[in-house]
mmCIF file of C-alpha atoms in Angstrom:
data_model
loop_
_atom_site.group_PDB
_atom_site.id
_atom_site.type_symbol
_atom_site.label_atom_id
_atom_site.label_comp_id
_atom_site.label_asym_id
_atom_site.label_seq_id
_atom_site.Cartn_x
_atom_site.Cartn_y
_atom_site.Cartn_z
ATOM 1 C CA UNK W 189 -122.792 207.131 312.576
ATOM 2 C CA UNK W 190 -123.012 210.924 312.762
ATOM 3 C CA UNK W 191 -124.733 211.940 315.975
ATOM 4 C CA UNK W 192 -125.139 214.969 318.191
ATOM 5 C CA UNK W 193 -126.122 214.546 321.822
ATOM 6 C CA UNK W 194 -127.061 217.356 324.143
ATOM 7 C CA UNK W 195 -127.332 217.497 327.895
ATOM 8 C CA UNK W 196 -129.157 218.155 330.041
ATOM 9 C CA UNK W 197 -132.463 217.561 328.335
ATOM 10 C CA UNK W 198 -134.022 220.305 330.430
ATOM 11 C CA UNK W 199 -132.816 222.813 332.976
ATOM 12 C CA UNK W 200 -134.437 225.221 335.391
ATOM 13 C CA UNK W 201 -132.455 228.089 336.889
ATOM 14 C CA UNK W 202 -133.159 231.304 338.740
ATOM 15 C CA UNK W 203 -132.851 234.645 337.017
ATOM 16 C CA UNK W 204 -129.354 236.062 337.306
ATOM 17 C CA UNK W 205 -127.644 232.695 337.618
ATOM 18 C CA UNK W 206 -125.212 231.220 335.097
ATOM 19 C CA UNK W 207 -125.616 227.892 333.326
ATOM 20 C CA UNK W 208 -123.742 225.658 330.899
ATOM 21 C CA UNK W 209 -125.235 223.441 328.233
ATOM 22 C CA UNK W 210 -123.311 220.555 326.719
ATOM 23 C CA UNK W 211 -123.055 219.136 323.209
ATOM 24 C CA UNK W 212 -121.123 215.996 322.249
ATOM 25 C CA UNK W 213 -120.827 214.950 318.637
ATOM 26 C CA UNK W 214 -119.459 212.153 316.518
ATOM 27 C CA UNK W 215 -119.797 213.941 313.178
ATOM 28 C CA UNK W 216 -116.837 213.397 310.882
ATOM 29 C CA UNK W 217 -115.113 214.969 309.060
ATOM 30 C CA UNK W 218 -116.047 217.975 311.138
ATOM 31 C CA UNK W 219 -116.799 221.265 309.429
ATOM 32 C CA UNK W 220 -118.503 223.560 311.921
ATOM 33 C CA UNK W 221 -120.744 223.668 314.958
ATOM 34 C CA UNK W 222 -123.547 226.098 315.534
ATOM 35 C CA UNK W 223 -125.693 226.894 318.543
ATOM 36 C CA UNK W 224 -129.258 228.034 317.962
ATOM 37 C CA UNK W 225 -131.858 229.470 320.312
ATOM 38 C CA UNK W 226 -135.453 228.543 319.602
ATOM 39 C CA UNK W 227 -138.265 230.332 321.354
ATOM 40 C CA UNK W 228 -141.519 228.404 321.578
ATOM 41 C CA UNK W 229 -143.379 228.538 318.277
ATOM 42 C CA UNK W 230 -140.595 230.370 316.476
ATOM 43 C CA UNK W 231 -137.813 229.427 314.104
ATOM 44 C CA UNK W 232 -134.327 228.805 315.541
ATOM 45 C CA UNK W 233 -132.005 231.782 315.607
ATOM 46 C CA UNK W 234 -128.257 231.386 315.358
ATOM 47 C CA UNK W 235 -126.213 232.363 318.411
ATOM 48 C CA UNK W 236 -122.699 231.281 317.472
ATOM 49 C CA UNK W 237 -120.861 229.319 314.824
ATOM 50 C CA UNK W 238 -117.412 227.791 315.214
ATOM 51 C CA UNK W 239 -115.105 226.062 312.798
ATOM 52 C CA UNK W 240 -112.402 223.538 313.614
ATOM 53 C CA UNK W 241 -109.798 226.134 314.486
ATOM 54 C CA UNK W 242 -111.952 228.165 316.859
ATOM 55 C CA UNK W 243 -112.039 227.415 320.580
ATOM 56 C CA UNK W 244 -114.467 230.023 321.775
ATOM 57 C CA UNK W 245 -117.019 232.443 320.394
ATOM 58 C CA UNK W 246 -119.113 234.977 322.270
ATOM 59 C CA UNK W 247 -122.382 236.684 321.498
ATOM 60 C CA UNK W 248 -123.325 238.984 324.340
ATOM 61 C CA UNK W 249 -124.063 236.871 327.394
ATOM 62 C CA UNK W 250 -123.660 233.673 325.378
ATOM 63 C CA UNK W 251 -120.230 232.055 325.117
ATOM 64 C CA UNK W 252 -119.647 228.868 323.170
ATOM 65 C CA UNK W 253 -116.552 226.718 323.445
ATOM 66 C CA UNK W 254 -115.343 223.968 321.178
ATOM 67 C CA UNK W 255 -112.877 221.156 321.840
ATOM 68 C CA UNK W 256 -112.387 219.484 318.473
ATOM 69 C CA UNK W 257 -110.162 216.814 319.985
ATOM 70 C CA UNK W 258 -112.769 215.519 322.409
ATOM 71 C CA UNK W 259 -115.639 216.522 320.083
ATOM 72 C CA UNK W 260 -117.374 218.529 322.732
ATOM 73 C CA UNK W 261 -118.921 221.954 322.810
ATOM 74 C CA UNK W 262 -120.567 223.954 325.544
ATOM 75 C CA UNK W 263 -122.776 227.012 325.629
ATOM 76 C CA UNK W 264 -122.399 229.169 328.713
ATOM 77 C CA UNK W 265 -125.084 231.689 329.568
ATOM 78 C CA UNK W 266 -124.082 234.416 331.971
ATOM 79 C CA UNK W 267 -126.453 236.334 334.238
ATOM 80 C CA UNK W 268 -129.534 234.626 332.870
ATOM 81 C CA UNK W 269 -132.671 236.583 332.062
ATOM 82 C CA UNK W 270 -136.285 235.510 331.763
ATOM 83 C CA UNK W 271 -135.985 235.949 327.997
ATOM 84 C CA UNK W 272 -133.350 233.225 327.906
ATOM 85 C CA UNK W 273 -136.120 230.673 328.456
ATOM 86 C CA UNK W 274 -136.049 228.674 325.229
ATOM 87 C CA UNK W 275 -134.666 225.542 323.629
ATOM 88 C CA UNK W 276 -131.009 225.568 322.701
ATOM 89 C CA UNK W 277 -130.003 223.401 319.790
ATOM 90 C CA UNK W 278 -126.529 222.253 318.809
ATOM 91 C CA UNK W 279 -126.050 221.641 315.083
ATOM 92 C CA UNK W 280 -122.975 220.086 313.509
ATOM 93 C CA UNK W 281 -122.063 219.809 309.860
ATOM 94 C CA UNK W 282 -119.594 217.561 308.121
ATOM 95 C CA UNK W 283 -117.340 218.512 305.256
ATOM 96 C CA UNK W 284 -118.777 217.698 301.870
ATOM 97 C CA UNK W 285 -122.427 217.479 302.846
ATOM 98 C CA UNK W 286 -125.410 219.764 302.510
ATOM 99 C CA UNK W 287 -127.070 218.235 305.530
ATOM 100 C CA UNK W 288 -126.633 219.088 309.148
ATOM 101 C CA UNK W 289 -126.890 216.927 312.224
ATOM 102 C CA UNK W 290 -129.170 218.339 314.906
ATOM 103 C CA UNK W 291 -129.116 217.650 318.593
ATOM 104 C CA UNK W 292 -132.490 217.237 320.297
ATOM 105 C CA UNK W 293 -131.929 220.395 322.278
ATOM 106 C CA UNK W 294 -131.858 221.540 325.877
ATOM 107 C CA UNK W 295 -134.987 223.205 327.163
ATOM 108 C CA UNK W 296 -134.034 226.024 329.530
ATOM 109 C CA UNK W 297 -136.470 227.719 331.847
ATOM 110 C CA UNK W 298 -135.423 230.808 333.785
ATOM 111 C CA UNK W 299 -137.532 231.620 336.826
ATOM 112 C CA UNK W 300 -137.949 234.999 338.463
ATOM 113 C CA UNK Z 295 -128.852 241.425 303.406
ATOM 114 C CA UNK Z 296 -130.518 238.076 303.026
ATOM 115 C CA UNK Z 297 -133.971 237.397 304.380
ATOM 116 C CA UNK Z 298 -136.188 234.353 304.398
ATOM 117 C CA UNK Z 299 -139.967 234.519 304.366
ATOM 118 C CA UNK Z 300 -142.275 231.680 305.248
ATOM 119 C CA UNK Z 301 -146.050 231.661 305.260
ATOM 120 C CA UNK Z 302 -148.609 231.179 306.549
ATOM 121 C CA UNK Z 303 -147.640 231.373 310.221
ATOM 122 C CA UNK Z 304 -150.484 229.126 311.318
ATOM 123 C CA UNK Z 305 -152.803 226.820 309.454
ATOM 124 C CA UNK Z 306 -155.660 224.552 310.462
ATOM 125 C CA UNK Z 307 -156.683 222.076 307.790
ATOM 126 C CA UNK Z 308 -159.103 219.145 307.746
ATOM 127 C CA UNK Z 309 -157.889 215.620 307.106
ATOM 128 C CA UNK Z 310 -157.799 214.878 303.392
ATOM 129 C CA UNK Z 311 -157.387 218.480 302.310
ATOM 130 C CA UNK Z 312 -154.420 219.702 300.246
ATOM 131 C CA UNK Z 313 -151.492 221.679 301.628
ATOM 132 C CA UNK Z 314 -149.197 224.311 300.234
ATOM 133 C CA UNK Z 315 -146.568 226.063 302.336
ATOM 134 C CA UNK Z 316 -144.332 228.602 300.703
ATOM 135 C CA UNK Z 317 -140.837 229.810 301.459
ATOM 136 C CA UNK Z 318 -138.859 232.481 299.630
ATOM 137 C CA UNK Z 319 -135.366 233.827 300.119
ATOM 138 C CA UNK Z 320 -134.232 237.311 299.192
ATOM 139 C CA UNK Z 321 -130.795 238.845 298.802
ATOM 140 C CA UNK Z 322 -128.964 235.775 297.549
ATOM 141 C CA UNK Z 323 -128.894 233.513 294.525
ATOM 142 C CA UNK Z 324 -128.855 229.755 294.158
ATOM 143 C CA UNK Z 325 -129.315 229.034 297.865
ATOM 144 C CA UNK Z 326 -129.564 225.564 299.299
ATOM 145 C CA UNK Z 327 -133.103 225.222 300.614
ATOM 146 C CA UNK Z 328 -134.518 222.921 303.255
ATOM 147 C CA UNK Z 329 -137.825 221.894 304.779
ATOM 148 C CA UNK Z 330 -137.884 220.609 308.350
ATOM 149 C CA UNK Z 331 -140.682 219.381 310.571
ATOM 150 C CA UNK Z 332 -140.658 219.591 314.342
ATOM 151 C CA UNK Z 333 -143.135 217.607 316.392
ATOM 152 C CA UNK Z 334 -144.130 219.071 319.735
ATOM 153 C CA UNK Z 335 -141.224 218.897 322.179
ATOM 154 C CA UNK Z 336 -139.042 217.065 319.677
ATOM 155 C CA UNK Z 337 -136.031 217.775 317.508
ATOM 156 C CA UNK Z 338 -136.040 218.860 313.893
ATOM 157 C CA UNK Z 339 -136.534 216.258 311.188
ATOM 158 C CA UNK Z 340 -135.203 217.013 307.705
ATOM 159 C CA UNK Z 341 -137.915 216.436 305.111
ATOM 160 C CA UNK Z 342 -136.477 217.790 301.858
ATOM 161 C CA UNK Z 343 -133.462 219.681 300.655
ATOM 162 C CA UNK Z 344 -132.653 221.287 297.341
ATOM 163 C CA UNK Z 345 -129.331 222.444 295.934
ATOM 164 C CA UNK Z 346 -130.872 223.881 292.774
ATOM 165 C CA UNK Z 347 -134.001 224.139 290.667
ATOM 166 C CA UNK Z 348 -135.352 220.663 289.924
ATOM 167 C CA UNK Z 349 -132.834 219.168 292.336
ATOM 168 C CA UNK Z 350 -134.808 218.039 295.345
ATOM 169 C CA UNK Z 351 -133.937 215.213 297.671
ATOM 170 C CA UNK Z 352 -136.384 213.562 300.021
ATOM 171 C CA UNK Z 353 -135.138 212.342 303.351
ATOM 172 C CA UNK Z 354 -138.066 210.331 304.601
ATOM 173 C CA UNK Z 355 -140.977 208.600 302.882
ATOM 174 C CA UNK Z 356 -144.112 210.497 303.675
ATOM 175 C CA UNK Z 357 -147.277 212.117 302.550
ATOM 176 C CA UNK Z 358 -145.521 215.304 301.487
ATOM 177 C CA UNK Z 359 -143.717 216.582 298.425
ATOM 178 C CA UNK Z 360 -141.560 219.601 297.664
ATOM 179 C CA UNK Z 361 -141.008 221.721 294.588
ATOM 180 C CA UNK Z 362 -138.705 224.546 293.633
ATOM 181 C CA UNK Z 363 -140.368 226.456 290.791
ATOM 182 C CA UNK Z 364 -137.922 229.345 291.051
ATOM 183 C CA UNK Z 365 -134.371 229.714 292.310
ATOM 184 C CA UNK Z 366 -135.378 231.257 295.620
ATOM 185 C CA UNK Z 367 -138.770 229.671 296.139
ATOM 186 C CA UNK Z 368 -139.399 226.382 297.908
ATOM 187 C CA UNK Z 369 -142.858 224.906 298.304
ATOM 188 C CA UNK Z 370 -144.018 222.083 300.550
ATOM 189 C CA UNK Z 371 -147.186 220.340 299.419
ATOM 190 C CA UNK Z 372 -149.535 217.510 300.117
ATOM 191 C CA UNK Z 373 -152.482 216.229 298.110
ATOM 192 C CA UNK Z 374 -154.271 214.798 301.134
ATOM 193 C CA UNK Z 375 -153.296 215.689 304.674
ATOM 194 C CA UNK Z 376 -153.167 213.127 307.448
ATOM 195 C CA UNK Z 377 -153.525 213.756 311.168
ATOM 196 C CA UNK Z 378 -149.876 212.780 311.542
ATOM 197 C CA UNK Z 379 -148.856 215.681 309.308
ATOM 198 C CA UNK Z 380 -149.558 218.103 312.153
ATOM 199 C CA UNK Z 381 -146.458 219.868 313.393
ATOM 200 C CA UNK Z 382 -144.238 222.888 313.121
ATOM 201 C CA UNK Z 383 -142.704 223.277 309.675
ATOM 202 C CA UNK Z 384 -139.543 225.247 309.166
ATOM 203 C CA UNK Z 385 -137.908 226.400 305.980
ATOM 204 C CA UNK Z 386 -134.186 227.180 305.978
ATOM 205 C CA UNK Z 387 -131.498 228.269 303.567
ATOM 206 C CA UNK Z 388 -127.741 228.098 303.376
ATOM 207 C CA UNK Z 389 -125.230 229.562 300.943
ATOM 208 C CA UNK Z 390 -124.261 227.497 297.905
ATOM 209 C CA UNK Z 391 -120.976 225.709 298.110
ATOM 210 C CA UNK Z 392 -120.738 226.053 301.851
ATOM 211 C CA UNK Z 393 -122.179 224.315 304.833
ATOM 212 C CA UNK Z 394 -121.744 227.276 307.099
ATOM 213 C CA UNK Z 395 -125.056 226.823 308.814
ATOM 214 C CA UNK Z 396 -128.676 227.616 308.243
ATOM 215 C CA UNK Z 397 -130.860 230.612 308.526
ATOM 216 C CA UNK Z 398 -134.368 229.559 309.429
ATOM 217 C CA UNK Z 399 -137.724 231.009 308.560
ATOM 218 C CA UNK Z 400 -140.225 231.845 311.271
ATOM 219 C CA UNK Z 401 -142.106 228.577 310.865
ATOM 220 C CA UNK Z 402 -145.649 227.406 310.111
ATOM 221 C CA UNK Z 403 -147.765 225.743 312.765
ATOM 222 C CA UNK Z 404 -149.940 223.184 310.952
ATOM 223 C CA UNK Z 405 -152.814 221.501 312.744
ATOM 224 C CA UNK Z 406 -154.691 218.817 310.878
ATOM 225 C CA UNK Z 407 -158.129 218.207 312.348
#
């Protein structure tokens, strides 16, 4: 069964600190993995997208990694800011499908 | 560049009233279109997806329906709203022939009272 699991479910960190969010998936055959940031009451916004051959992708202070062998991805946030407080959602797609498998997200709160 | 518009942003409707949420995409043709619902503090649930006009698939049995009257227009409807229809509704699109990820609309917060 195609599944995407994210951890931790929620996370609280102090402003300026780094953090890493995890995503494990069982989607097959794998096509690509995307990290989204969703602010409360807003639509998700794409941060990074990685295909099978990509190991890492950066977008400013956000760096995503992908290990296609172990089917794991991580999103590392460097020097966190208050505006990073949001839910981060991992989304995986399989080859030959129009549908995407969503993780339930990690809710991050950055405190001053 | 492609843009996706979704409206209204918020909506409060009484139980039993009809619903119509609209989503349009600009700057592309023949997009794949999707409707998602997100309950408070929960993940996204796929409701409908469409790979072309008159090609709409429903993912879960429910009180809602979807239509695609034009190539880049996707409408979510209900004849009679239930309390359980409350939630955050998101429209999304992806390019035809690819599954390279979604672009989401800004969402509609629906409260059924």
